[in-house]
Coordinates of C-alpha atoms and ligand atoms in Angstrom, one line a residue:
X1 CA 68.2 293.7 227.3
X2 CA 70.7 294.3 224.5
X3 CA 69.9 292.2 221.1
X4 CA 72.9 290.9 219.9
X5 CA 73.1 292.6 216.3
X6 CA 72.7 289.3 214.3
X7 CA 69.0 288.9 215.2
X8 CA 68.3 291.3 213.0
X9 CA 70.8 289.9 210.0
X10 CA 70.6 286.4 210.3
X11 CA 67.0 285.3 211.7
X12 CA 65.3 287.0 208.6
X13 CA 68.2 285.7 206.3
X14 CA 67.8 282.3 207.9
X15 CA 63.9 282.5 207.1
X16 CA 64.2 283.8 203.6
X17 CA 66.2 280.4 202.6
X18 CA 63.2 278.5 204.3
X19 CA 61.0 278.6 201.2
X20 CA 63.8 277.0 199.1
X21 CA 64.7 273.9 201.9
X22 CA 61.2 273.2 202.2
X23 CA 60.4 273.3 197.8
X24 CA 63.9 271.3 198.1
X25 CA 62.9 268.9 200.6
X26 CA 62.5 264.8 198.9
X27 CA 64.0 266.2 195.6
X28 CA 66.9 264.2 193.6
X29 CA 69.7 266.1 192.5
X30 CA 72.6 264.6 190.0
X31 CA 75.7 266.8 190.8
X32 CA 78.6 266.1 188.5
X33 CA 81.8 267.4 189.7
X34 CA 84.9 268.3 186.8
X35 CA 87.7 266.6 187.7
X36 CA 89.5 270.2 187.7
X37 CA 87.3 271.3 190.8
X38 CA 88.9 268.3 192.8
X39 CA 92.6 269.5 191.1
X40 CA 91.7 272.7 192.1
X41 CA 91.2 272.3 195.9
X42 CA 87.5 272.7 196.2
X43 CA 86.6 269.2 197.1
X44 CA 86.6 269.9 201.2
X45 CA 84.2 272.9 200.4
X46 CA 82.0 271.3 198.0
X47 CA 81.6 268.0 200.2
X48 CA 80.6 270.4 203.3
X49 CA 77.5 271.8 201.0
X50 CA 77.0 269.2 199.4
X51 CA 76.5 267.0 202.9
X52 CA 74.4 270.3 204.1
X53 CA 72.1 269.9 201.2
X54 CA 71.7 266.0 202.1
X55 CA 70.8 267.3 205.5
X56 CA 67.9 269.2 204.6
X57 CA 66.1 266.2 202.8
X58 CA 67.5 266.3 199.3
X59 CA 68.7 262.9 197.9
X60 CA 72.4 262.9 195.8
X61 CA 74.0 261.2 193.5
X62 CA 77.0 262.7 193.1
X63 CA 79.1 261.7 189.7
X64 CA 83.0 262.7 189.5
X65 CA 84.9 263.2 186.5
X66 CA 88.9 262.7 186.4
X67 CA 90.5 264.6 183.2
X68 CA 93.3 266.3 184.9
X69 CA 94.1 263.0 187.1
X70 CA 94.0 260.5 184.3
X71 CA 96.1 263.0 182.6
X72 CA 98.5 263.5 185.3
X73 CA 99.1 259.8 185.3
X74 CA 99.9 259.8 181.9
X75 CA 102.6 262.0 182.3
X76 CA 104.2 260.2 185.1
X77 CA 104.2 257.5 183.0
X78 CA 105.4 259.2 179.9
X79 CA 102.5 258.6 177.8
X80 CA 101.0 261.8 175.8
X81 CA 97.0 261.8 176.3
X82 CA 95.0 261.5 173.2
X83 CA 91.6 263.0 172.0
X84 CA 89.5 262.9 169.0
X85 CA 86.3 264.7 168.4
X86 CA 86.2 266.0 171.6
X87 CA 86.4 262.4 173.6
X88 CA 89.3 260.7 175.0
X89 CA 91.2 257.4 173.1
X90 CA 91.7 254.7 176.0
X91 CA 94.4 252.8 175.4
X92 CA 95.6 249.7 178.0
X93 CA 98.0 253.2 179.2
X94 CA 95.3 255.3 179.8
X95 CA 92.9 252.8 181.1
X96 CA 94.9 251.7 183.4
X97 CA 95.7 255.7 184.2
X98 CA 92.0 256.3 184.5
X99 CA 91.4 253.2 187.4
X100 CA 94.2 254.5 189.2
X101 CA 92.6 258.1 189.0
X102 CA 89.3 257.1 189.8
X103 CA 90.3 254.9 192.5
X104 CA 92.5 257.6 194.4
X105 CA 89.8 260.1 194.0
X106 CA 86.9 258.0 195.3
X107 CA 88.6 257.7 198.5
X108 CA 89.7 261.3 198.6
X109 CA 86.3 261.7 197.7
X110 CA 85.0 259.1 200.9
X111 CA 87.3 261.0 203.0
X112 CA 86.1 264.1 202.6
X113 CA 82.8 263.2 203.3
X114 CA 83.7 261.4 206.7
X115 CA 84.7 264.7 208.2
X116 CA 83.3 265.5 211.6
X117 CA 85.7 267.4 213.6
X118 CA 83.9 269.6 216.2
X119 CA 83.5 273.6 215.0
X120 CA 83.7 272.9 211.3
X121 CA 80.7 273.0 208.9
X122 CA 81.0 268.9 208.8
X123 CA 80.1 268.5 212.5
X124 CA 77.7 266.2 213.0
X125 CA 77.3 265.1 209.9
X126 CA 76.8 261.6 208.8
X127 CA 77.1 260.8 204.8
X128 CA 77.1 257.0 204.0
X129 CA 78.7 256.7 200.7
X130 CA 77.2 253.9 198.3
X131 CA 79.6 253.5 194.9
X132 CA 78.5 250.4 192.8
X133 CA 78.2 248.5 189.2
X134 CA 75.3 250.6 187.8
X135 CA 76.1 251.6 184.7
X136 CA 76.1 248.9 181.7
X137 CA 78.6 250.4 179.0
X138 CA 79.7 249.6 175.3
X139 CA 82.5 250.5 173.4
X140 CA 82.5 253.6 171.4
X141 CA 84.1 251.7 168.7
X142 CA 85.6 252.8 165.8
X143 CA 84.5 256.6 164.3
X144 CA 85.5 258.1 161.1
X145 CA 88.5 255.4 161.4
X146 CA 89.8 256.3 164.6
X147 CA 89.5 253.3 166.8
X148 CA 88.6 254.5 170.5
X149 CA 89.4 251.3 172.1
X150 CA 88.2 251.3 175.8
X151 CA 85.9 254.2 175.5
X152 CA 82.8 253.6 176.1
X153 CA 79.1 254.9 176.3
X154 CA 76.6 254.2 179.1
X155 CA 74.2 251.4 177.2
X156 CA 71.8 251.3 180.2
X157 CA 71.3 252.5 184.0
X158 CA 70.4 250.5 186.8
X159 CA 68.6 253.1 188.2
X160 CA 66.2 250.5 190.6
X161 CA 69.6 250.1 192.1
X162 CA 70.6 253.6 192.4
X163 CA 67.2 254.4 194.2
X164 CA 67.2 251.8 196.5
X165 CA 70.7 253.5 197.3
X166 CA 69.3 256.6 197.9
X167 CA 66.0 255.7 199.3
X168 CA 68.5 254.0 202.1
X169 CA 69.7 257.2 203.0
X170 CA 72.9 257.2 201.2
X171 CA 74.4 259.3 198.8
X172 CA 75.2 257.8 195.7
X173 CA 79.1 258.1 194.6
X174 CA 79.7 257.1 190.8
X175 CA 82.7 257.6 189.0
X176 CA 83.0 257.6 185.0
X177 CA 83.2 254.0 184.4
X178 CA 81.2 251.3 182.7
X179 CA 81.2 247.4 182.4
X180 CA 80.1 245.4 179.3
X181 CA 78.4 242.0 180.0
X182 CA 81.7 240.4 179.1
X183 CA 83.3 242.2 182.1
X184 CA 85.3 244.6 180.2
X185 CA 85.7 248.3 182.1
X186 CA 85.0 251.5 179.4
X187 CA 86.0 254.7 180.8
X188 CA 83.2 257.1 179.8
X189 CA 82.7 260.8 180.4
X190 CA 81.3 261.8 183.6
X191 CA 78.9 264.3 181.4
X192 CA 77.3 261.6 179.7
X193 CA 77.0 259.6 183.0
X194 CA 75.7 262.3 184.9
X195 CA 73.4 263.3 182.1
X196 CA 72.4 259.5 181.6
X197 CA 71.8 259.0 185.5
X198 CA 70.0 262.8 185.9
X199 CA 67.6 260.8 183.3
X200 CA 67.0 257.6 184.2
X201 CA 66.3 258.0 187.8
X202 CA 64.2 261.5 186.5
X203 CA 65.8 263.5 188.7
X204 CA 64.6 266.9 189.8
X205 CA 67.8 268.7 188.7
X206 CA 71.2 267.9 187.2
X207 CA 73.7 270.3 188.6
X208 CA 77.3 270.4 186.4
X209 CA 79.9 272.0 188.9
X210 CA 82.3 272.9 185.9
X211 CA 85.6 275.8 185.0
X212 CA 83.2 277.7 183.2
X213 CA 80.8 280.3 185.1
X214 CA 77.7 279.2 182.8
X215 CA 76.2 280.7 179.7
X216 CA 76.7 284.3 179.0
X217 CA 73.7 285.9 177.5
X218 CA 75.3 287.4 173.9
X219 CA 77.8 284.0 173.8
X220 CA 79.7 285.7 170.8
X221 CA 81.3 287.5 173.1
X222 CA 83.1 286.8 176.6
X223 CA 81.5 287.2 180.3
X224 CA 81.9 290.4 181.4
X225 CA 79.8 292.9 183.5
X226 CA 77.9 293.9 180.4
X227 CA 77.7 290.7 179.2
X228 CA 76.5 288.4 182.6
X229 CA 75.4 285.3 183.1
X230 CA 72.1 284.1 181.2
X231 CA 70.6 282.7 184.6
X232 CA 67.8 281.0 182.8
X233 CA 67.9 279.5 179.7
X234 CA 64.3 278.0 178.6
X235 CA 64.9 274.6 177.1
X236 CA 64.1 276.2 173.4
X237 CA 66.1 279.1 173.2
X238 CA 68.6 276.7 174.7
X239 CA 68.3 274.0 171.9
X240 CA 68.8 277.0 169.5
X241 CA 71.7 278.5 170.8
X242 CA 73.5 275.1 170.7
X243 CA 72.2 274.8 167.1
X244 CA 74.2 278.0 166.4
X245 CA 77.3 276.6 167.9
X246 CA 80.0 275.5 166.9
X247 CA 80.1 271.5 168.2
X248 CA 82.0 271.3 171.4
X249 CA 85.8 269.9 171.3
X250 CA 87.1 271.3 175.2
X251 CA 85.0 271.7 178.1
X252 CA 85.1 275.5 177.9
X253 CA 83.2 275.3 174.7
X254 CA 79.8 276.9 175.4
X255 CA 78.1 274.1 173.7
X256 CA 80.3 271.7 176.2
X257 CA 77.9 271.4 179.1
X258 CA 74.8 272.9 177.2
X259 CA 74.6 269.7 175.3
X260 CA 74.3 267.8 178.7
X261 CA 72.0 270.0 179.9
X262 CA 69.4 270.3 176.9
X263 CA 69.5 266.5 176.5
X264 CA 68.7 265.7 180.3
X265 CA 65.7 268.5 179.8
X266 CA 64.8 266.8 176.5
X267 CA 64.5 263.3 178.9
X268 CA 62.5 264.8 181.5
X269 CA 64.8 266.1 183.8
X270 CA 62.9 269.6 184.4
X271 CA 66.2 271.5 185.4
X272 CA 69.8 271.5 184.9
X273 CA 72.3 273.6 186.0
X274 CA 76.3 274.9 184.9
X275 CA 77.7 276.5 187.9
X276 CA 81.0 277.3 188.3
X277 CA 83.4 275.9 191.4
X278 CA 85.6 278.9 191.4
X279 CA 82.8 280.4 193.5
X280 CA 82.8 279.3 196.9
X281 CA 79.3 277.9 198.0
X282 CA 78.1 278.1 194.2
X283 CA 75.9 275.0 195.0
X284 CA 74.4 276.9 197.8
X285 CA 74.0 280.3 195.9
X286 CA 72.1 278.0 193.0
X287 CA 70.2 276.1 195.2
X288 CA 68.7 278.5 198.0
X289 CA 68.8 281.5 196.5
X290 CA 66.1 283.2 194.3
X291 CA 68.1 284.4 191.2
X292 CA 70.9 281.2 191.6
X293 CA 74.3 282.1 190.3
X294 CA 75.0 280.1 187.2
X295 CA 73.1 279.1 184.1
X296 CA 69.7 277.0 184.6
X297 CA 68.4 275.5 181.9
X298 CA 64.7 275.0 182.3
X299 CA 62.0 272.3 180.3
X300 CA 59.0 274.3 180.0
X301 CA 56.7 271.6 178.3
X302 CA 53.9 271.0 180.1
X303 CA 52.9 274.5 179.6
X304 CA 54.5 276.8 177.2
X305 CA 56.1 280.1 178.0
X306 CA 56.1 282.4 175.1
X307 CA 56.0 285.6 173.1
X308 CA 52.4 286.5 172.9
X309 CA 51.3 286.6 168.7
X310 CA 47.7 288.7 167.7
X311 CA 45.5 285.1 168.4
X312 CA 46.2 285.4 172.4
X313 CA 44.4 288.8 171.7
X314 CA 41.4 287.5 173.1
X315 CA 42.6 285.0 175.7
X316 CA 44.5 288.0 177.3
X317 CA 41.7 290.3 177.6
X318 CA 39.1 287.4 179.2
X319 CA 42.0 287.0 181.4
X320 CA 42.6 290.8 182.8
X321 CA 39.1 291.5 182.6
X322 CA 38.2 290.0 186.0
X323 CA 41.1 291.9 187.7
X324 CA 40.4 294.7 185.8
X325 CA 36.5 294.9 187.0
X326 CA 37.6 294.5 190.7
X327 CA 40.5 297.5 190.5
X328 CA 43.6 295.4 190.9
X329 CA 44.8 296.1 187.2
X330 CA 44.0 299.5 185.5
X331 CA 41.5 298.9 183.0
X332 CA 43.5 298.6 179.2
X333 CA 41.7 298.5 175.4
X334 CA 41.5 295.9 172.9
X335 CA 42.8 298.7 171.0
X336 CA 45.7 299.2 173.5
X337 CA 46.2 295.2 173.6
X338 CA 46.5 294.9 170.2
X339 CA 48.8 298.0 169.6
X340 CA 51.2 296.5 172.5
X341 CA 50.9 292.5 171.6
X342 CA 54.8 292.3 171.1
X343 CA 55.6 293.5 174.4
X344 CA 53.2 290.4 176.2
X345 CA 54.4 287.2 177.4
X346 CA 51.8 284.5 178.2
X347 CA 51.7 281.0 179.4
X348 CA 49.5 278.8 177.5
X349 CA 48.3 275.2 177.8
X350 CA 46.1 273.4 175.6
X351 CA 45.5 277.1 173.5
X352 CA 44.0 278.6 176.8
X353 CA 46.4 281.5 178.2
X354 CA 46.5 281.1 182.0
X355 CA 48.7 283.9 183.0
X356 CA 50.8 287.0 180.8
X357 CA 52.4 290.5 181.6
X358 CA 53.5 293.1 179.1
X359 CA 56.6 295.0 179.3
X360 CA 56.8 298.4 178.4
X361 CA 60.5 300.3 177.6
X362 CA 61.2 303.5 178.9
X363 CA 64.8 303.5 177.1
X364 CA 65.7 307.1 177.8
X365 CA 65.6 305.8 181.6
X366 CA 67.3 302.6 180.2
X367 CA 64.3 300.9 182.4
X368 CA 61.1 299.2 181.7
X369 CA 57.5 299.0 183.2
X370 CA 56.5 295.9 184.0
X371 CA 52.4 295.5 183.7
X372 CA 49.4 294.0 184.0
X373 CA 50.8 290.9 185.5
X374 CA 48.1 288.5 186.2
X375 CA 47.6 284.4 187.1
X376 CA 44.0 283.2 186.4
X377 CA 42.6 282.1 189.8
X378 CA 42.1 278.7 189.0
X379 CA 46.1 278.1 188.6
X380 CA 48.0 280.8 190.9
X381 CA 50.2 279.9 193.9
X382 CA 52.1 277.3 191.4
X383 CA 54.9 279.5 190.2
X384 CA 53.7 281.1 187.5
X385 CA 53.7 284.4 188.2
X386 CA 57.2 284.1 189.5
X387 CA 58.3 282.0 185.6
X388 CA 56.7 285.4 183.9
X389 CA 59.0 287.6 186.3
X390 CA 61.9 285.9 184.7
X391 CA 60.7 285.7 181.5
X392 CA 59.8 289.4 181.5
X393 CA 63.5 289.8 183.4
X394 CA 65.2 288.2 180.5
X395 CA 63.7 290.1 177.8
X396 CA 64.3 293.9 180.0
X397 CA 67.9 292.3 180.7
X398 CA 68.3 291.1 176.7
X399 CA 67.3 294.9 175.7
X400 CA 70.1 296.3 177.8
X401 CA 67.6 298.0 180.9
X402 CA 69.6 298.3 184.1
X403 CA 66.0 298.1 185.9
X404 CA 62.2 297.2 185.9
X405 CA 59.3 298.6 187.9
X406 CA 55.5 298.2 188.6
X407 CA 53.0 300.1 189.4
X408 CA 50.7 298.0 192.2
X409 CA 47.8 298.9 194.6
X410 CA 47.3 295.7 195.9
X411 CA 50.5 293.0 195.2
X412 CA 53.5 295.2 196.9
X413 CA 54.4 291.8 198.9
X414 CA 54.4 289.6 196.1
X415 CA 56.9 291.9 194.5
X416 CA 59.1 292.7 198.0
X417 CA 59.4 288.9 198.1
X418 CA 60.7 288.9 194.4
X419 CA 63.2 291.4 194.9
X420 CA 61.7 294.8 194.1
X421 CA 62.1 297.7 196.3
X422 CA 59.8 300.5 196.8
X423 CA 60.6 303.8 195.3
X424 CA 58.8 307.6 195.6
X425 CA 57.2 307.7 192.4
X426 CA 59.0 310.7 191.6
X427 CA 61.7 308.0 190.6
X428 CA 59.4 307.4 187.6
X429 CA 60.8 308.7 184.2
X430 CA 59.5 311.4 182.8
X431 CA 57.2 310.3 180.3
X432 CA 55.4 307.3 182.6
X433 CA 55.1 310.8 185.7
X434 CA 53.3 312.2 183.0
X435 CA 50.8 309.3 183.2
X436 CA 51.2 308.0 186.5
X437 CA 47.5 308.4 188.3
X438 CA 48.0 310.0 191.6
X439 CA 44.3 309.4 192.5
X440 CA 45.0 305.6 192.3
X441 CA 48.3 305.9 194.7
X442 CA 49.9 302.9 193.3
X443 CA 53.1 302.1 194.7
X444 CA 55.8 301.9 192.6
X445 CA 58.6 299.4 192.9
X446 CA 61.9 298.9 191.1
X447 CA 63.8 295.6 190.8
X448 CA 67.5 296.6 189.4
X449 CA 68.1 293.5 187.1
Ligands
LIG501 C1 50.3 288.2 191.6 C2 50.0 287.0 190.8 C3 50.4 287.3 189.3 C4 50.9 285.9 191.3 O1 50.8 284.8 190.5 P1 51.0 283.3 191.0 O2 51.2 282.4 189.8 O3 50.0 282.9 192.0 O4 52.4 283.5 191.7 P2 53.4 282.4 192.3 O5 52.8 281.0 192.3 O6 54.7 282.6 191.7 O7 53.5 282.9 193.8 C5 52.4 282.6 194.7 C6 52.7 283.2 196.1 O8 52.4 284.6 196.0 C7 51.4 284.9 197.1 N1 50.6 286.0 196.6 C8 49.6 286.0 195.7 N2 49.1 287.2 195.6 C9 49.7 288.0 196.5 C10 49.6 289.3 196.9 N3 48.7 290.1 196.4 N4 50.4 289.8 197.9 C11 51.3 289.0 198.4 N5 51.5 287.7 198.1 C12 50.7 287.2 197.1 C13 50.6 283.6 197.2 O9 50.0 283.5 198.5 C14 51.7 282.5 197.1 O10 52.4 282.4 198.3 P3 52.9 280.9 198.8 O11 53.8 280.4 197.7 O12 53.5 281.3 200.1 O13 51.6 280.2 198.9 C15 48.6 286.5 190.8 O14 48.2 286.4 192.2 C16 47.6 287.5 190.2 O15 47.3 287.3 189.0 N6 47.0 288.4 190.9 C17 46.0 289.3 190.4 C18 46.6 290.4 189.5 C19 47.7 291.2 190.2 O16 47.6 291.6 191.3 N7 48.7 291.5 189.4 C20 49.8 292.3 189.8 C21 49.5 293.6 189.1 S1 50.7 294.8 189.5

């Protein structure tokens, strides 16, 4: 019997998203849509992933923002749109711009998600809609002598009410509007309602679809192909790169979305995400694939992920020594730990290092050797190893490699899963050949970064 071709292309591709639906599965996701994403075209496309990702267990509240609408309003009514540090100045004219807006695009937005037509991505699909009152607001006021008028900020979340919306089945559709206890409406900015929401449900990410790509890793200089995307940004190193910036005045600032995102880490939303909606399926690429498309920035508190100093010393070596005994790791020197310190990252908790890897440049090669990876028993099989990967992947990537390998007898599957490919070790450079132990037959594979 002939197998039609796609068994072999889409059953394993189908299984290698499994892992991610079922880590997925009972999460809450905040996803805050630019208003320029819905002026663009993308909402049909966005509301077919978006009702996908509801499919496979995943609980949304989905929060729109309406620049380019409110602003189109003022236009047709002749009225110029103004800003001051970085915020809109609602007046009655653009107040009464900004319901109009939000109204028109909450049933554009409805719409889209009551799609069903047979053959299209929506078949099937059933997404109840729940918008309400949750968010309490209060006038910015007057700043600096600039009276904002019916601007407002989010003074608290309802977020009992929000969960019962979602635990209902529904997702949750908020646009970026506030009432004060007096009944007044303040048009706020969908960042800070997404960001406020992401918090006070604590949800398991916050996911700005936006006109910018995400973060580039030098942000002095423009994305390009030697300047990518920074796909993970640790909540530190996040924190201070926006310290460095300049304050943000347009959403294309760098610091524009950053700011959301560090705050909502800083408030125990573990990770939050800038993704552009030029890409088609960016939600998709983020969400269900290993190394995601956009910037993620990640709150590594509980345990910390770091640069390894001469006092993990010890910690390191009582950690290899039981892999080293039993022949999984090549046996390495206090000497040799000591002379390489700088090139370790560990994870530490409570002053006890649980897991590390060095990184070793070969810059002639423009690669690096990744080594002596290692998880201490008692906490493996909870992500660890895979958070050093990308550690160790951010600091090859930061030093301009192209690629990095390992040498392993043992953990070849751990690494296919992650990406790596297996090489001849004649690929080795030169000067690790020269080392490389052809008793031990290690198997050397290369992950191109
Ligand atoms: C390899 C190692 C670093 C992974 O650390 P970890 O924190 O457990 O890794 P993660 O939590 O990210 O991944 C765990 C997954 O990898 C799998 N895994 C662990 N060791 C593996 C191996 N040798 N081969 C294939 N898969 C492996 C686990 O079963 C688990 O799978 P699951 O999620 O389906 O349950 C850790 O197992 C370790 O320290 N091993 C001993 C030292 C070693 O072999 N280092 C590599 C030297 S080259």
């Amino acid at each position: 019997m002939n197998t039609p071709v796609f068994n072999f292309t889409f059953v394993p591709w189908f299984r290698s998203v499994a892992p991610y639906i079922h880590m997925h599965r009972g999460k809450t996701f905040v996803v805050a849509i630019a208003g320029e994403a819905i002026a663009a075209g993308k909402l049909q496309n966005i509301a077919q992933d978006l009702a996908l990702i509801q499919s496979m267990g995943v609980q949304v509240v989905l929060v729109h923002g309406f620049r380019p609408q409110v602003n189109e309003q003022l236009r047709a009514k002749g009225h110029q749109a103004r800003y001051s540090h970085g915020m809109r100045i609602t007046d009655e004219v653009a107040l009464d711009c900004a319901q109009e807006a939000a109204g028109q695009l909450r049933y554009e937005i409805e719409a889209a998600f009551s799609q069903g037509l047979p053959n299209t991505p929506m078949a099937g699909s059933t997404v109840r809609m729940i918008s309400g009152n949750f968010i309490t607001a209060r006038p910015v006021g007057v700043v600096d002598g600039i009276d904002f008028q019916h601007s407002g900020l989010v003074r608290k979340v309802d977020a009992a009410g929000i969960r019962r919306a979602l635990d209902f089945g529904a997702m949750v559709l908020m646009s970026p509007f506030g009432f004060s206890p007096t009944g007044e409406a303040f048009n706020l900015t969908m960042e800070e309602v997404a960001t406020s929401v992401a918090i006070s449900i604590q949800a398991d990410k916050l996911i700005f679809l936006t006109e910018v790509p995400g973060i580039p890793l030098d942000t002095a200089h423009p994305i390009s192909e030697d300047n990518p995307i920074d796909t993970e940004l640790p909540l530190d190193t996040a924190k201070k790169l926006l310290e460095a910036l300049p304050p943000a005045q347009r959403p294309t600032d760098t610091a524009f979305y950053l700011q959301h995102c560090v705050k909502a880490c800083e408030g125990g939303v573990e990770r939050s995400h800038i993704l552009p909606f030029a890409v088609d399926g960016s939600l998709l690429l983020e969400v269900y694939v290993h190394d995601g498309i956009g910037t993620m920035v990640i709150d590594e508190k509980l345990e910390s992920l770091r640069e390894a100093t001469a006092d993990d010393i010890g910690g390191i070596l009582q950690l290899i020594e039981p892999f080293e005994r039993d022949g999984t790791l090549v046996k390495r020197s206090r000497t040799e730990i000591e002379r390489d310190i700088g090139q370790y990252t560990v994870i530490e908790h409570d002053g006890v290092i649980f897991g590390c890897a060095a990184l070793y440049p070969y810059p002639e090669a423009r690669t690096a050797e990744m080594a002596a990876l290692t998880v201490s028993p008692q906490s493996q099989s909870q992500g660890d190893g895979e958070r050093i990967l990308k550690r160790i992947e951010q600091r090859a990537k930061a030093s301009g490699f192209e690629s990095i390998f390992v040498l392993t007898t043992r953990t070849m599957h751990w690494f296919l899963r992650r990406g790596f490919q297996q090489v001849n070790p004649d690929w080795l450079p030169e000067a690790r050949k020269r080392k490389y132990n052809w008793d031990r037959k290690s198997q050397v594979l290369v992950k191109k970064l």
